[in-house]
Each structure stands twice: as C-alpha cells, then as structure tokens.
C-alpha cells in the first residue's frame, strides 16, 4: 500500500519516472524489502521444517526481532531516499543489518545443526535455498554499503577506487533479483508447484543444473564487470554472452513452469494458479527484454530499465509471493486451529473456507490490472496514477482477505476454548 501511495504521489508530482528518482527507489524497497523480504523470510521459517526437517534456531525470538527490525529498517530506508536526510539512512543500516544478520545466522545455524536429519529428497530445494541465501547476503552487503555512503556512516574519499562505485546499484539489483528472488522462487517451486498445483515434478536435469548454473553466471557477470548495465554497450562479447545465458536460464525455467501449470492434473485453475501464470508470463517477458539488452545494447535506456524492474519485481516476484499467500495463510490458520482442539470439532473451518476463491480472484483481477498499467506506464508515464490506484486496490483487497481469515481464526479459537471449558476434565485430554 505504501508503494502504491508513493507511486501515486510521484505521478502527481510529475517528476521523471526513472530508476534514480528517490520516490522510485523508495517504491523499489517497499516492494523488495517490505513485501518480498518479509514474506519470503517468514515463509522460509515455516517451509524449511516442513520440506526439509531443518529448523531455524530460536524461531520465536528470531522471527519477532527480524520482523521488527526489517519493518522499521525498510520504512527508514524509504524515508531516507525521499527526505535525503542522512540520519534515516544510518538508522536503516543499523536496523536492516540487525534483521538480516540475525536471520542468516539463525538459518545457517539450523542448516548446520540439523544437517544429519534433513529429509530425503530435500537436496534439490536445499541447494537452491543455500545459493539464494548467499545471493541475499551479497545483495544486503552491497545495499548496506551504499546506504552507509548516503548516511555518511563511511565514505570512499576521492580514491580512484570510487570509479567502480557508480556501477554498484546495478550489481546490487542483479544479485537481489536474479540471485536471491529468482533462486528462492526456483527452489521453493520445485516442491510447492507439484504439491499445491498437482503438476508433474520438475525433471532432475533442471533441478540439478539450473540453480548452480544461475549462481555461476552471476559470479561470472560480477567478476567480469558486465553488471555495469548502464553502459552495457561497452560490455565485451563474453560479458554479453554471460548476460544472455542468464536470461536464457530464466526463459527456460519460466516456459517449463508455464507448461507444467498448463498440463496440471486438476483442470480448473484456482487463484494461486493464476498468480503463478502471471509470475511466469512476467518472467518470460523480462528474460526476453534481458536477451535484447545483451543482443542489442544500443536499445538500452530508461524505458527498458523501468520495464525490466516492473516485470521482475511486481510482475514476477510479487505475483509468486501473493499467490503463495493464498496457500500458506489458510493452511497455517487451519493447522493451528486443529492443534488447539484435542478432538475433531465440526465447526473448525476447512482450509478452503478461510479465504474464498471469489475474494482471492477479485484481488487477482486488481493485481493483474496494476501489472498491465505499470508496464504500460514505462512507455506512457501518464498511466502511472491509474497504475498506482490499481496497486492500492490490490493491496487493500489482499489486506481485507487476510484480515477476514484472521478474524475467522480468532472466532474459531474462542469457540474451541468455550467448547473445551464446557467439557468434563478427562474429555479435554488429547
Ligand atoms: C539491507 C537491505 C538493502 C539496503 C540497505 C539497500 C540499499 C539501497 C540503496 C542505498 C540503493 C540506491 C543506490 C544508489 O545509491 O544509487 C538501492 C537501490 C536499489 N535496491 Fe536496494 N537495498 C537493500 C536491499 C535490496 C533488496 C533485497 C533488493 C531486491 C531484491 C533491492 C533492490 C534495489 C533496487 C531495484 C534498487 C534501484 C537501483 C537501480 O535502479 O539500479 N535492494 N538499494
């Protein structure tokens, strides 16, 4: 919602719709840190124990501290971009460093402590998750360094080394989107798409090769300096080939996943299926834009950069996370309600009753509308205000759907308590 309101304000102010506009930098982090990081870090703490028998260290205190620091750090970073006040960047560095260091330590500690009890068949998901965590650490380190420069926490002085600085945002975005977000969605999808969407499983050829290959290409792009996208026409042929190969990897993954979804065993698509379709369509388009950048660098420009960011962040990543929320939230509420009742109670809602399909589809329609308008606004910035309004409607409907599910869960827990209180002592025992 904050991203939508900031985008609306930016459209109203008429300042240029380019990646360096402070309001756009704030929007980028409301979405990448505020939406993606909070959902993905939370989901990892839930999915890892179920999918791999690996438990994050001290989950209660870890999740509380990470949630608080991540939320306040994201707000501080965004206010820092818009107000250009160094104190907010400094606060963001402290809070976000605390959030990600604690999270990475708790997960790494769990991966090491439970390494011998990981579930069979979890290797492919764990390889992708570990690489995604390494990409996240790289993204965060670069982000904290840049925010520290803006906050005056440290400086590089007038050293010749400064010359490489101007390319850092590109490297930061490359590891953030093609590394962390891309690898985590790939890794998790190996399990959740076949399980929740009743599709065939991903072939071993893909699950063994794709994630390590993407990571290797990111390392090649980093070491060869090809990540300086803003002057990619200077990129040498090997660098452009590495960029094209990365785009091809995501094109293959996107097309293959789309095919799995179109040939799934359950005929009628459900809301999460539509969100996955939107995510894969955006990823395939982004990969094609990436290929044209590597093939015809002269075409690179603000419009193409904004289109790539729009297709990868709200298009691919937010669609995938939004869709998964409609699987994760009802399941967790149902699971926790069941755990509170030592016997079967008929009034406990089924998983499907926590968020109805029409409500989820209404939100999907608003999300799809926002995506189309955001993409079009890259070419016609006059469409930015309607795009911001559609994004706000989508955020509002998502919040309403989750709030109503939580209210149903709270009512159910109250009824379970009342029912148990009315039962004789020994009938309450599990
Ligand atoms: C600790 C967390 C983070 C911090 C402190 C941070 C900080 C920054 C800073 C300071 C910039 C502006 C670069 C400049 O000085 O011009 C920036 C740009 C950006 N960051 Fe982050 N960032 C963080 C995490 C992320 C993550 C996780 C993602 C994505 C997955 C991300 C995506 C972006 C994008 C898209 C831009 C825009 C730059 C461009 O258009 O090239 N950031 N970040």
PDB file of N, CA and C in Angstrom, residues 115-195:
ATOM      1  N   UNK A 115      21.852 -30.804   9.945  1.00  0.00           N
ATOM      2  CA  UNK A 115      22.311 -31.296   8.644  1.00  0.00           C
ATOM      3  C   UNK A 115      22.124 -32.803   8.508  1.00  0.00           C
ATOM      4  N   UNK A 116      22.194 -33.538   9.672  1.00  0.00           N
ATOM      5  CA  UNK A 116      22.084 -35.003   9.556  1.00  0.00           C
ATOM      6  C   UNK A 116      20.633 -35.453   9.509  1.00  0.00           C
ATOM      7  N   UNK A 117      19.683 -34.613   9.844  1.00  0.00           N
ATOM      8  CA  UNK A 117      18.285 -35.085   9.847  1.00  0.00           C
ATOM      9  C   UNK A 117      17.473 -34.505   8.699  1.00  0.00           C
ATOM     10  N   UNK A 118      18.175 -33.972   7.697  1.00  0.00           N
ATOM     11  CA  UNK A 118      17.383 -33.372   6.601  1.00  0.00           C
ATOM     12  C   UNK A 118      16.632 -34.485   5.868  1.00  0.00           C
ATOM     13  N   UNK A 119      15.408 -34.160   5.401  1.00  0.00           N
ATOM     14  CA  UNK A 119      14.542 -35.209   4.835  1.00  0.00           C
ATOM     15  C   UNK A 119      15.059 -35.647   3.473  1.00  0.00           C
ATOM     16  N   UNK A 120      14.853 -36.956   3.163  1.00  0.00           N
ATOM     17  CA  UNK A 120      15.300 -37.441   1.839  1.00  0.00           C
ATOM     18  C   UNK A 120      14.562 -36.652   0.753  1.00  0.00           C
ATOM     19  N   UNK A 121      15.220 -36.393  -0.377  1.00  0.00           N
ATOM     20  CA  UNK A 121      14.531 -35.698  -1.466  1.00  0.00           C
ATOM     21  C   UNK A 121      14.540 -34.185  -1.278  1.00  0.00           C
ATOM     22  N   UNK A 122      15.192 -33.710  -0.173  1.00  0.00           N
ATOM     23  CA  UNK A 122      15.177 -32.236   0.016  1.00  0.00           C
ATOM     24  C   UNK A 122      16.443 -31.597  -0.541  1.00  0.00           C
ATOM     25  N   UNK A 123      17.344 -32.439  -1.112  1.00  0.00           N
ATOM     26  CA  UNK A 123      18.639 -31.904  -1.581  1.00  0.00           C
ATOM     27  C   UNK A 123      18.445 -30.778  -2.587  1.00  0.00           C
ATOM     28  N   UNK A 124      17.560 -30.996  -3.581  1.00  0.00           N
ATOM     29  CA  UNK A 124      17.462 -30.001  -4.659  1.00  0.00           C
ATOM     30  C   UNK A 124      16.942 -28.667  -4.121  1.00  0.00           C
ATOM     31  N   UNK A 125      15.976 -28.747  -3.173  1.00  0.00           N
ATOM     32  CA  UNK A 125      15.445 -27.491  -2.619  1.00  0.00           C
ATOM     33  C   UNK A 125      16.524 -26.813  -1.774  1.00  0.00           C
ATOM     34  N   UNK A 126      17.319 -27.609  -1.052  1.00  0.00           N
ATOM     35  CA  UNK A 126      18.334 -27.023  -0.154  1.00  0.00           C
ATOM     36  C   UNK A 126      19.468 -26.384  -0.946  1.00  0.00           C
ATOM     37  N   UNK A 127      19.850 -26.991  -2.094  1.00  0.00           N
ATOM     38  CA  UNK A 127      20.915 -26.379  -2.916  1.00  0.00           C
ATOM     39  C   UNK A 127      20.466 -24.983  -3.349  1.00  0.00           C
ATOM     40  N   UNK A 128      19.229 -24.893  -3.881  1.00  0.00           N
ATOM     41  CA  UNK A 128      18.727 -23.591  -4.359  1.00  0.00           C
ATOM     42  C   UNK A 128      18.562 -22.609  -3.204  1.00  0.00           C
ATOM     43  N   UNK A 129      18.091 -23.108  -2.047  1.00  0.00           N
ATOM     44  CA  UNK A 129      17.886 -22.208  -0.897  1.00  0.00           C
ATOM     45  C   UNK A 129      19.237 -21.675  -0.393  1.00  0.00           C
ATOM     46  N   UNK A 130      20.236 -22.548  -0.318  1.00  0.00           N
ATOM     47  CA  UNK A 130      21.557 -22.087   0.150  1.00  0.00           C
ATOM     48  C   UNK A 130      22.121 -21.036  -0.807  1.00  0.00           C
ATOM     49  N   UNK A 131      22.007 -21.281  -2.138  1.00  0.00           N
ATOM     50  CA  UNK A 131      22.520 -20.306  -3.107  1.00  0.00           C
ATOM     51  C   UNK A 131      21.733 -18.997  -3.014  1.00  0.00           C
ATOM     52  N   UNK A 132      20.412 -19.111  -2.784  1.00  0.00           N
ATOM     53  CA  UNK A 132      19.584 -17.894  -2.646  1.00  0.00           C
ATOM     54  C   UNK A 132      20.025 -17.100  -1.417  1.00  0.00           C
ATOM     55  N   UNK A 133      20.359 -17.811  -0.329  1.00  0.00           N
ATOM     56  CA  UNK A 133      20.813 -17.119   0.889  1.00  0.00           C
ATOM     57  C   UNK A 133      22.147 -16.424   0.645  1.00  0.00           C
ATOM     58  N   UNK A 134      23.034 -17.071  -0.124  1.00  0.00           N
ATOM     59  CA  UNK A 134      24.322 -16.440  -0.442  1.00  0.00           C
ATOM     60  C   UNK A 134      24.092 -15.194  -1.293  1.00  0.00           C
ATOM     61  N   UNK A 135      23.140 -15.284  -2.237  1.00  0.00           N
ATOM     62  CA  UNK A 135      22.833 -14.115  -3.079  1.00  0.00           C
ATOM     63  C   UNK A 135      22.211 -13.002  -2.228  1.00  0.00           C
ATOM     64  N   UNK A 136      21.369 -13.394  -1.244  1.00  0.00           N
ATOM     65  CA  UNK A 136      20.766 -12.394  -0.360  1.00  0.00           C
ATOM     66  C   UNK A 136      21.843 -11.679   0.446  1.00  0.00           C
ATOM     67  N   UNK A 137      22.800 -12.454   0.969  1.00  0.00           N
ATOM     68  CA  UNK A 137      23.884 -11.851   1.754  1.00  0.00           C
ATOM     69  C   UNK A 137      24.668 -10.858   0.898  1.00  0.00           C
ATOM     70  N   UNK A 138      24.916 -11.206  -0.378  1.00  0.00           N
ATOM     71  CA  UNK A 138      25.646 -10.296  -1.280  1.00  0.00           C
ATOM     72  C   UNK A 138      24.832  -9.020  -1.523  1.00  0.00           C
ATOM     73  N   UNK A 139      23.524  -9.197  -1.797  1.00  0.00           N
ATOM     74  CA  UNK A 139      22.644  -8.036  -2.049  1.00  0.00           C
ATOM     75  C   UNK A 139      22.621  -7.103  -0.852  1.00  0.00           C
ATOM     76  N   UNK A 140      22.484  -7.715   0.334  1.00  0.00           N
ATOM     77  CA  UNK A 140      22.383  -6.917   1.569  1.00  0.00           C
ATOM     78  C   UNK A 140      23.692  -6.184   1.844  1.00  0.00           C
ATOM     79  N   UNK A 141      24.811  -6.874   1.648  1.00  0.00           N
ATOM     80  CA  UNK A 141      26.115  -6.234   1.903  1.00  0.00           C
ATOM     81  C   UNK A 141      26.276  -5.012   0.996  1.00  0.00           C
ATOM     82  N   UNK A 142      25.924  -5.157  -0.280  1.00  0.00           N
ATOM     83  CA  UNK A 142      26.044  -4.028  -1.221  1.00  0.00           C
ATOM     84  C   UNK A 142      25.065  -2.916  -0.849  1.00  0.00           C
ATOM     85  N   UNK A 143      23.838  -3.308  -0.485  1.00  0.00           N
ATOM     86  CA  UNK A 143      22.828  -2.308  -0.112  1.00  0.00           C
ATOM     87  C   UNK A 143      23.242  -1.526   1.118  1.00  0.00           C
ATOM     88  N   UNK A 144      23.742  -2.255   2.139  1.00  0.00           N
ATOM     89  CA  UNK A 144      24.162  -1.579   3.383  1.00  0.00           C
ATOM     90  C   UNK A 144      25.331  -0.647   3.100  1.00  0.00           C
ATOM     91  N   UNK A 145      26.236  -1.087   2.229  1.00  0.00           N
ATOM     92  CA  UNK A 145      27.389  -0.242   1.903  1.00  0.00           C
ATOM     93  C   UNK A 145      26.914   1.054   1.241  1.00  0.00           C
ATOM     94  N   UNK A 146      26.006   0.930   0.263  1.00  0.00           N
ATOM     95  CA  UNK A 146      25.512   2.138  -0.434  1.00  0.00           C
ATOM     96  C   UNK A 146      24.710   3.034   0.510  1.00  0.00           C
ATOM     97  N   UNK A 147      23.899   2.405   1.372  1.00  0.00           N
ATOM     98  CA  UNK A 147      23.103   3.216   2.314  1.00  0.00           C
ATOM     99  C   UNK A 147      24.029   3.907   3.308  1.00  0.00           C
ATOM    100  N   UNK A 148      25.115   3.217   3.705  1.00  0.00           N
ATOM    101  CA  UNK A 148      26.091   3.809   4.622  1.00  0.00           C
ATOM    102  C   UNK A 148      26.785   5.004   3.989  1.00  0.00           C
ATOM    103  N   UNK A 149      27.021   4.932   2.685  1.00  0.00           N
ATOM    104  CA  UNK A 149      27.616   6.080   1.968  1.00  0.00           C
ATOM    105  C   UNK A 149      26.641   7.246   1.985  1.00  0.00           C
ATOM    106  N   UNK A 150      25.365   6.947   1.720  1.00  0.00           N
ATOM    107  CA  UNK A 150      24.348   8.027   1.697  1.00  0.00           C
ATOM    108  C   UNK A 150      24.154   8.595   3.105  1.00  0.00           C
ATOM    109  N   UNK A 151      24.364   7.732   4.143  1.00  0.00           N
ATOM    110  CA  UNK A 151      24.174   8.207   5.517  1.00  0.00           C
ATOM    111  C   UNK A 151      25.424   8.847   6.091  1.00  0.00           C
ATOM    112  N   UNK A 152      26.514   8.815   5.299  1.00  0.00           N
ATOM    113  CA  UNK A 152      27.766   9.403   5.807  1.00  0.00           C
ATOM    114  C   UNK A 152      28.379   8.540   6.904  1.00  0.00           C
ATOM    115  N   UNK A 153      27.936   7.284   7.002  1.00  0.00           N
ATOM    116  CA  UNK A 153      28.495   6.379   8.023  1.00  0.00           C
ATOM    117  C   UNK A 153      29.932   6.035   7.653  1.00  0.00           C
ATOM    118  N   UNK A 154      30.183   5.891   6.344  1.00  0.00           N
ATOM    119  CA  UNK A 154      31.537   5.693   5.842  1.00  0.00           C
ATOM    120  C   UNK A 154      31.615   6.396   4.484  1.00  0.00           C
ATOM    121  N   UNK A 155      32.841   6.545   3.993  1.00  0.00           N
ATOM    122  CA  UNK A 155      32.994   7.174   2.659  1.00  0.00           C
ATOM    123  C   UNK A 155      34.203   6.540   1.991  1.00  0.00           C
ATOM    124  N   UNK A 156      34.335   6.729   0.678  1.00  0.00           N
ATOM    125  CA  UNK A 156      35.490   6.133  -0.025  1.00  0.00           C
ATOM    126  C   UNK A 156      36.482   7.224  -0.373  1.00  0.00           C
ATOM    127  N   UNK A 157      36.087   8.501  -0.034  1.00  0.00           N
ATOM    128  CA  UNK A 157      37.024   9.597  -0.326  1.00  0.00           C
ATOM    129  C   UNK A 157      37.272   9.650  -1.823  1.00  0.00           C
ATOM    130  N   UNK A 158      38.162  10.494  -2.217  1.00  0.00           N
ATOM    131  CA  UNK A 158      38.402  10.698  -3.665  1.00  0.00           C
ATOM    132  C   UNK A 158      39.399   9.666  -4.178  1.00  0.00           C
ATOM    133  N   UNK A 159      39.240   8.403  -3.813  1.00  0.00           N
ATOM    134  CA  UNK A 159      40.207   7.390  -4.271  1.00  0.00           C
ATOM    135  C   UNK A 159      39.819   6.948  -5.686  1.00  0.00           C
ATOM    136  N   UNK A 160      40.782   6.546  -6.500  1.00  0.00           N
ATOM    137  CA  UNK A 160      40.439   6.077  -7.842  1.00  0.00           C
ATOM    138  C   UNK A 160      39.425   4.938  -7.729  1.00  0.00           C
ATOM    139  N   UNK A 161      39.468   4.253  -6.567  1.00  0.00           N
ATOM    140  CA  UNK A 161      38.552   3.111  -6.391  1.00  0.00           C
ATOM    141  C   UNK A 161      37.124   3.584  -6.613  1.00  0.00           C
ATOM    142  N   UNK A 162      36.855   4.870  -6.334  1.00  0.00           N
ATOM    143  CA  UNK A 162      35.488   5.404  -6.430  1.00  0.00           C
ATOM    144  C   UNK A 162      34.855   5.156  -7.785  1.00  0.00           C
ATOM    145  N   UNK A 163      35.689   4.983  -8.810  1.00  0.00           N
ATOM    146  CA  UNK A 163      35.152   4.863 -10.181  1.00  0.00           C
ATOM    147  C   UNK A 163      34.188   3.692 -10.285  1.00  0.00           C
ATOM    148  N   UNK A 164      34.451   2.602  -9.538  1.00  0.00           N
ATOM    149  CA  UNK A 164      33.591   1.419  -9.668  1.00  0.00           C
ATOM    150  C   UNK A 164      32.275   1.622  -8.930  1.00  0.00           C
ATOM    151  N   UNK A 165      32.243   2.714  -8.138  1.00  0.00           N
ATOM    152  CA  UNK A 165      31.054   2.905  -7.291  1.00  0.00           C
ATOM    153  C   UNK A 165      29.780   3.031  -8.112  1.00  0.00           C
ATOM    154  N   UNK A 166      29.907   3.800  -9.229  1.00  0.00           N
ATOM    155  CA  UNK A 166      28.638   4.157  -9.897  1.00  0.00           C
ATOM    156  C   UNK A 166      27.929   2.913 -10.420  1.00  0.00           C
ATOM    157  N   UNK A 167      28.649   1.809 -10.562  1.00  0.00           N
ATOM    158  CA  UNK A 167      28.003   0.586 -11.070  1.00  0.00           C
ATOM    159  C   UNK A 167      27.399  -0.263  -9.962  1.00  0.00           C
ATOM    160  N   UNK A 168      27.644   0.113  -8.697  1.00  0.00           N
ATOM    161  CA  UNK A 168      27.194  -0.748  -7.592  1.00  0.00           C
ATOM    162  C   UNK A 168      25.687  -0.998  -7.584  1.00  0.00           C
ATOM    163  N   UNK A 169      24.859   0.019  -7.829  1.00  0.00           N
ATOM    164  CA  UNK A 169      23.416  -0.263  -7.807  1.00  0.00           C
ATOM    165  C   UNK A 169      23.021  -1.379  -8.775  1.00  0.00           C
ATOM    166  N   UNK A 170      23.665  -1.417  -9.964  1.00  0.00           N
ATOM    167  CA  UNK A 170      23.351  -2.484 -10.928  1.00  0.00           C
ATOM    168  C   UNK A 170      23.698  -3.845 -10.342  1.00  0.00           C
ATOM    169  N   UNK A 171      24.866  -3.926  -9.691  1.00  0.00           N
ATOM    170  CA  UNK A 171      25.307  -5.202  -9.104  1.00  0.00           C
ATOM    171  C   UNK A 171      24.350  -5.604  -7.989  1.00  0.00           C
ATOM    172  N   UNK A 172      23.959  -4.614  -7.194  1.00  0.00           N
ATOM    173  CA  UNK A 172      23.027  -4.826  -6.081  1.00  0.00           C
ATOM    174  C   UNK A 172      21.710  -5.397  -6.606  1.00  0.00           C
ATOM    175  N   UNK A 173      21.201  -4.804  -7.681  1.00  0.00           N
ATOM    176  CA  UNK A 173      19.920  -5.257  -8.254  1.00  0.00           C
ATOM    177  C   UNK A 173      20.070  -6.640  -8.894  1.00  0.00           C
ATOM    178  N   UNK A 174      21.210  -6.859  -9.564  1.00  0.00           N
ATOM    179  CA  UNK A 174      21.445  -8.154 -10.226  1.00  0.00           C
ATOM    180  C   UNK A 174      21.398  -9.284  -9.192  1.00  0.00           C
ATOM    181  N   UNK A 175      22.132  -9.135  -8.068  1.00  0.00           N
ATOM    182  CA  UNK A 175      22.149 -10.186  -7.040  1.00  0.00           C
ATOM    183  C   UNK A 175      20.816 -10.257  -6.315  1.00  0.00           C
ATOM    184  N   UNK A 176      20.145  -9.096  -6.169  1.00  0.00           N
ATOM    185  CA  UNK A 176      18.855  -9.077  -5.468  1.00  0.00           C
ATOM    186  C   UNK A 176      17.767  -9.796  -6.243  1.00  0.00           C
ATOM    187  N   UNK A 177      17.655  -9.494  -7.555  1.00  0.00           N
ATOM    188  CA  UNK A 177      16.534 -10.029  -8.341  1.00  0.00           C
ATOM    189  C   UNK A 177      16.878 -11.333  -9.038  1.00  0.00           C
ATOM    190  N   UNK A 178      18.041 -11.359  -9.789  1.00  0.00           N
ATOM    191  CA  UNK A 178      18.404 -12.599 -10.495  1.00  0.00           C
ATOM    192  C   UNK A 178      18.990 -13.620  -9.526  1.00  0.00           C
ATOM    193  N   UNK A 179      19.499 -13.141  -8.368  1.00  0.00           N
ATOM    194  CA  UNK A 179      20.087 -14.049  -7.382  1.00  0.00           C
ATOM    195  C   UNK A 179      19.059 -14.484  -6.345  1.00  0.00           C
ATOM    196  N   UNK A 180      18.893 -13.659  -5.324  1.00  0.00           N
ATOM    197  CA  UNK A 180      18.046 -14.047  -4.178  1.00  0.00           C
ATOM    198  C   UNK A 180      16.622 -14.369  -4.595  1.00  0.00           C
ATOM    199  N   UNK A 181      15.904 -13.400  -5.199  1.00  0.00           N
ATOM    200  CA  UNK A 181      14.485 -13.619  -5.522  1.00  0.00           C
ATOM    201  C   UNK A 181      14.327 -14.775  -6.509  1.00  0.00           C
ATOM    202  N   UNK A 182      15.107 -14.729  -7.603  1.00  0.00           N
ATOM    203  CA  UNK A 182      14.971 -15.763  -8.642  1.00  0.00           C
ATOM    204  C   UNK A 182      15.280 -17.159  -8.113  1.00  0.00           C
ATOM    205  N   UNK A 183      16.404 -17.293  -7.387  1.00  0.00           N
ATOM    206  CA  UNK A 183      16.823 -18.623  -6.914  1.00  0.00           C
ATOM    207  C   UNK A 183      15.863 -19.159  -5.853  1.00  0.00           C
ATOM    208  N   UNK A 184      15.330 -18.261  -4.986  1.00  0.00           N
ATOM    209  CA  UNK A 184      14.428 -18.736  -3.932  1.00  0.00           C
ATOM    210  C   UNK A 184      13.103 -19.212  -4.537  1.00  0.00           C
ATOM    211  N   UNK A 185      12.577 -18.448  -5.510  1.00  0.00           N
ATOM    212  CA  UNK A 185      11.326 -18.870  -6.160  1.00  0.00           C
ATOM    213  C   UNK A 185      11.556 -20.195  -6.891  1.00  0.00           C
ATOM    214  N   UNK A 186      12.702 -20.316  -7.598  1.00  0.00           N
ATOM    215  CA  UNK A 186      13.009 -21.585  -8.294  1.00  0.00           C
ATOM    216  C   UNK A 186      13.037 -22.729  -7.282  1.00  0.00           C
ATOM    217  N   UNK A 187      13.803 -22.554  -6.184  1.00  0.00           N
ATOM    218  CA  UNK A 187      13.971 -23.625  -5.198  1.00  0.00           C
ATOM    219  C   UNK A 187      12.646 -24.051  -4.577  1.00  0.00           C
ATOM    220  N   UNK A 188      11.881 -23.080  -4.114  1.00  0.00           N
ATOM    221  CA  UNK A 188      10.602 -23.389  -3.452  1.00  0.00           C
ATOM    222  C   UNK A 188       9.616 -23.995  -4.456  1.00  0.00           C
ATOM    223  N   UNK A 189       9.658 -23.503  -5.709  1.00  0.00           N
ATOM    224  CA  UNK A 189       8.689 -24.002  -6.706  1.00  0.00           C
ATOM    225  C   UNK A 189       8.900 -25.484  -7.010  1.00  0.00           C
ATOM    226  N   UNK A 190      10.136 -25.987  -6.845  1.00  0.00           N
ATOM    227  CA  UNK A 190      10.374 -27.419  -7.096  1.00  0.00           C
ATOM    228  C   UNK A 190       9.429 -28.271  -6.243  1.00  0.00           C
ATOM    229  N   UNK A 191       9.065 -27.760  -5.051  1.00  0.00           N
ATOM    230  CA  UNK A 191       8.156 -28.517  -4.161  1.00  0.00           C
ATOM    231  C   UNK A 191       6.721 -28.018  -4.275  1.00  0.00           C
ATOM    232  N   UNK A 192       6.520 -26.681  -4.160  1.00  0.00           N
ATOM    233  CA  UNK A 192       5.139 -26.195  -3.987  1.00  0.00           C
ATOM    234  C   UNK A 192       4.307 -26.301  -5.268  1.00  0.00           C
ATOM    235  N   UNK A 193       4.951 -26.210  -6.454  1.00  0.00           N
ATOM    236  CA  UNK A 193       4.141 -26.299  -7.681  1.00  0.00           C
ATOM    237  C   UNK A 193       3.613 -27.721  -7.888  1.00  0.00           C
ATOM    238  N   UNK A 194       4.458 -28.768  -7.852  1.00  0.00           N
ATOM    239  CA  UNK A 194       3.883 -30.122  -7.973  1.00  0.00           C
ATOM    240  C   UNK A 194       2.892 -30.433  -6.859  1.00  0.00           C
ATOM    241  N   UNK A 195       3.212 -30.021  -5.593  1.00  0.00           N
ATOM    242  CA  UNK A 195       2.325 -30.375  -4.461  1.00  0.00           C
ATOM    243  C   UNK A 195       1.008 -29.597  -4.531  1.00  0.00           C
TER     244      UNK A 195
END
